[in-house]
Amino acid sequence: MAKEIKTIGVLTSGGDAPGMNAAIRAVVRTALARGKQVRGIMKGYQGLLNEEIEDMEKMGVSSIIQRGGTILGTARSMEFKTEEGQKKGADICRKHGIDGLVVIGGDGSFRGAQRLANLGINTIGIPGTIDLDIACTDYTIGFDTAVNTAMQAIDKVRDTSTSHERCSIIEVMGRHAGYIALWCGIANGAEDILLPERYDNDEQALINNIIRNRKNGKKHHIIINAEGIGHSASMARRIEAATGVETRATILGHIQRGGSPTCKDRVYASIMGSYAVDLLCEGKSKRIVAYAGGKYVDFDINEALAMKKDISEYQFNVSKILGR
Ligand code: ADP
Ligand code: F6P
């Protein structure tokens, strides 16, 4: 029989994502409702190593569900990537009586949680990243808000692009993952979508598409380019020179990571936060909360991290057919 959890810690780590606050609120309020104490760890694993740890109460998470970012702050910690750092982190958890830890973040943060679990700290991961690049889950906190923010911005760029009969290259976030680019590409009716997982650097194909569309009377040409491919400004110069079509680059950047979370992000994050606490209360550890096959489920952290996520070939083909 696993020892009963008395104190639950919660931290956010890696890139922030809209909806993280809703998850924190759910962790705090569910844990308190189950009679547990809650400690908030500031600035991810770096804050853990610096012992930036505070007690959390019900009212401390009041009026945060609608706020973007994370009230706990987040960071990337090199020190925690070392074995020494991880041992220090586990010792600090023990020192502060944290016998269960909820980690809200992406793959990297889950690797940290895996290490802590191996050192005897009960850990549960909640997928929080705008990139949607966690293989075991169909949903990650923040993706819905990020794609809606990007979609609205791209609509605006398209208005001016059409008026001037230009080509617009719009760069969206996603260093390794093209989900934001793919979803915006479909939602904004882009003519071309460049994904880190698929782009073959065939710029001539883009040039040919622009020339063909011009001949067919199209007044705009939207290319959604993922951050992982980047170089939007130089690409724009080359495309303009080759096609004679005025071309501009717009980099949407971090506006995609901020802002008030959508209803979906608030609700899914709330349920995942409660689910994580329930797992700890049931004596479970080393699990990742996920939404898969239309249900909230959980996976062993080792299995979850071994899974590979790829872009759906079918969805990518649909985007190409619709953009022609
Ligand atoms: P994300 O969680 O969004 O993928 P990162 O990859 O930046 O973001 O990871 C966040 C933090 O998690 C890192 O700064 C580091 O402290 C910790 N982390 C990442 N990878 C590992 C690892 N292999 N072992 C231990 N900790 C890790
Ligand atoms: O949080 C995910 C993400 O926004 C990626 O899409 C992006 O590549 C990365 O974080 C950028 O992180 P930062 O600007 O914080 O270094």
Short mmCIF file of C-alpha atoms in Angstrom, two decimals, residues 62-201:
data_model
loop_
_atom_site.label_atom_id
_atom_site.label_comp_id
_atom_site.label_asym_id
_atom_site.label_seq_id
_atom_site.Cartn_x
_atom_site.Cartn_y
_atom_site.Cartn_z
CA SER A 62 -9.12 33.20 -7.17
CA SER A 63 -9.63 35.17 -10.38
CA ILE A 64 -6.81 33.51 -12.31
CA ILE A 65 -8.80 31.14 -14.54
CA GLN A 66 -9.17 33.84 -17.18
CA ARG A 67 -5.54 34.98 -17.12
CA GLY A 68 -2.84 33.94 -19.59
CA GLY A 69 0.70 33.07 -18.50
CA THR A 70 1.32 31.31 -15.21
CA ILE A 71 1.07 32.84 -11.74
CA LEU A 72 3.84 30.47 -10.62
CA GLY A 73 6.23 31.71 -13.29
CA THR A 74 8.25 29.36 -15.44
CA ALA A 75 11.88 28.86 -16.39
CA ARG A 76 14.31 26.64 -18.20
CA SER A 77 16.88 25.18 -15.82
CA MET A 78 20.21 23.80 -17.00
CA GLU A 79 21.16 22.88 -13.43
CA PHE A 80 18.17 20.58 -13.14
CA LYS A 81 19.29 18.67 -16.23
CA THR A 82 22.28 17.37 -14.26
CA GLU A 83 22.07 14.32 -11.99
CA GLU A 84 23.29 16.46 -9.10
CA GLY A 85 20.55 19.02 -9.73
CA GLN A 86 17.90 16.33 -9.82
CA LYS A 87 19.08 14.81 -6.51
CA LYS A 88 19.09 18.28 -4.97
CA GLY A 89 15.53 18.84 -6.30
CA ALA A 90 14.30 15.56 -4.77
CA ASP A 91 15.94 16.42 -1.42
CA ILE A 92 14.30 19.86 -1.44
CA CYS A 93 10.90 18.24 -2.10
CA ARG A 94 11.45 15.97 0.92
CA LYS A 95 12.67 18.89 3.06
CA HIS A 96 9.44 20.78 2.30
CA GLY A 97 7.27 17.72 2.89
CA ILE A 98 6.23 17.56 -0.78
CA ASP A 99 5.34 13.92 -1.30
CA GLY A 100 3.39 14.42 -4.52
CA LEU A 101 4.31 16.78 -7.35
CA VAL A 102 2.25 17.98 -10.32
CA VAL A 103 4.38 19.20 -13.23
CA ILE A 104 2.61 21.27 -15.88
CA GLY A 105 4.74 21.53 -19.03
CA GLY A 106 5.97 19.82 -22.15
CA ASP A 107 8.16 16.83 -22.99
CA GLY A 108 11.30 18.34 -21.42
CA SER A 109 9.46 19.05 -18.18
CA PHE A 110 8.16 15.48 -18.16
CA ARG A 111 11.73 14.17 -18.45
CA GLY A 112 12.48 16.14 -15.30
CA ALA A 113 9.40 14.63 -13.60
CA GLN A 114 10.55 11.17 -14.67
CA ARG A 115 13.94 11.76 -13.00
CA LEU A 116 12.28 12.98 -9.78
CA ALA A 117 9.99 9.95 -9.76
CA ASN A 118 13.06 7.70 -10.10
CA LEU A 119 14.40 9.44 -7.00
CA GLY A 120 11.29 8.61 -4.99
CA ILE A 121 9.06 11.67 -5.49
CA ASN A 122 5.53 10.84 -6.68
CA THR A 123 5.02 12.86 -9.85
CA ILE A 124 2.20 13.44 -12.31
CA GLY A 125 2.59 15.42 -15.56
CA ILE A 126 -0.05 17.60 -17.19
CA PRO A 127 0.57 18.49 -20.87
CA GLY A 128 0.97 22.27 -21.10
CA THR A 129 2.39 23.61 -24.35
CA ILE A 130 1.03 25.62 -27.26
CA ASP A 131 2.88 23.27 -29.64
CA LEU A 132 0.54 20.21 -29.31
CA ASP A 133 3.65 18.06 -29.65
CA ILE A 134 3.12 15.51 -26.87
CA ALA A 135 2.55 12.14 -28.45
CA CYS A 136 0.27 10.48 -25.88
CA THR A 137 -2.40 13.18 -25.96
CA ASP A 138 -4.69 14.75 -28.58
CA TYR A 139 -4.83 17.96 -26.54
CA THR A 140 -2.24 20.13 -24.78
CA ILE A 141 -3.08 23.16 -22.64
CA GLY A 142 -2.66 26.39 -24.62
CA PHE A 143 -2.85 25.07 -28.16
CA ASP A 144 -6.47 26.13 -28.67
CA THR A 145 -5.83 29.69 -27.50
CA ALA A 146 -2.60 29.95 -29.51
CA VAL A 147 -4.15 28.79 -32.79
CA ASN A 148 -7.13 31.11 -32.31
CA THR A 149 -4.82 34.05 -31.63
CA ALA A 150 -2.72 33.20 -34.69
CA MET A 151 -5.79 32.61 -36.87
CA GLN A 152 -7.24 36.02 -36.03
CA ALA A 153 -3.91 37.75 -36.72
CA ILE A 154 -3.52 35.94 -40.05
CA ASP A 155 -7.05 37.03 -41.11
CA LYS A 156 -5.92 40.62 -40.54
CA VAL A 157 -2.72 40.20 -42.54
CA ARG A 158 -4.77 38.64 -45.32
CA ASP A 159 -7.02 41.73 -45.57
CA THR A 160 -4.11 44.02 -46.31
CA SER A 161 -2.35 41.41 -48.43
CA THR A 162 -5.41 41.08 -50.69
CA SER A 163 -5.85 44.86 -50.95
CA HIS A 164 -2.26 45.22 -52.17
CA GLU A 165 -2.33 42.01 -54.20
CA ARG A 166 0.72 40.77 -52.32
CA CYS A 167 2.13 37.49 -51.19
CA SER A 168 2.40 37.20 -47.40
CA ILE A 169 4.65 34.83 -45.53
CA ILE A 170 3.38 34.53 -41.98
CA GLU A 171 5.62 32.83 -39.45
CA VAL A 172 3.91 31.05 -36.57
CA MET A 173 5.44 29.35 -33.51
CA GLY A 174 6.67 25.79 -33.49
CA ARG A 175 10.40 25.13 -33.49
CA HIS A 176 10.09 21.38 -33.97
CA ALA A 177 6.34 20.89 -34.36
CA GLY A 178 4.12 22.13 -37.18
CA TYR A 179 0.68 21.77 -35.57
CA ILE A 180 0.08 25.51 -35.19
CA ALA A 181 1.15 26.02 -38.81
CA LEU A 182 -1.05 23.17 -40.06
CA TRP A 183 -4.14 24.22 -38.13
CA CYS A 184 -3.77 27.88 -39.09
CA GLY A 185 -3.04 26.86 -42.66
CA ILE A 186 -6.36 25.02 -42.81
CA ALA A 187 -8.33 27.59 -40.76
CA ASN A 188 -6.99 30.56 -42.74
CA GLY A 189 -7.19 28.89 -46.14
CA ALA A 190 -3.47 29.34 -46.81
CA GLU A 191 -2.12 28.60 -50.26
CA ASP A 192 1.05 26.98 -48.87
CA ILE A 193 1.95 25.57 -45.44
CA LEU A 194 5.56 24.89 -44.48
CA LEU A 195 5.98 22.40 -41.63
CA PRO A 196 9.29 21.50 -39.96
CA GLU A 197 8.27 17.83 -40.24
CA ARG A 198 7.65 18.00 -44.00
CA TYR A 199 9.28 20.97 -45.74
CA ASP A 200 11.79 19.87 -48.36
CA ASN A 201 13.21 23.38 -49.09
#
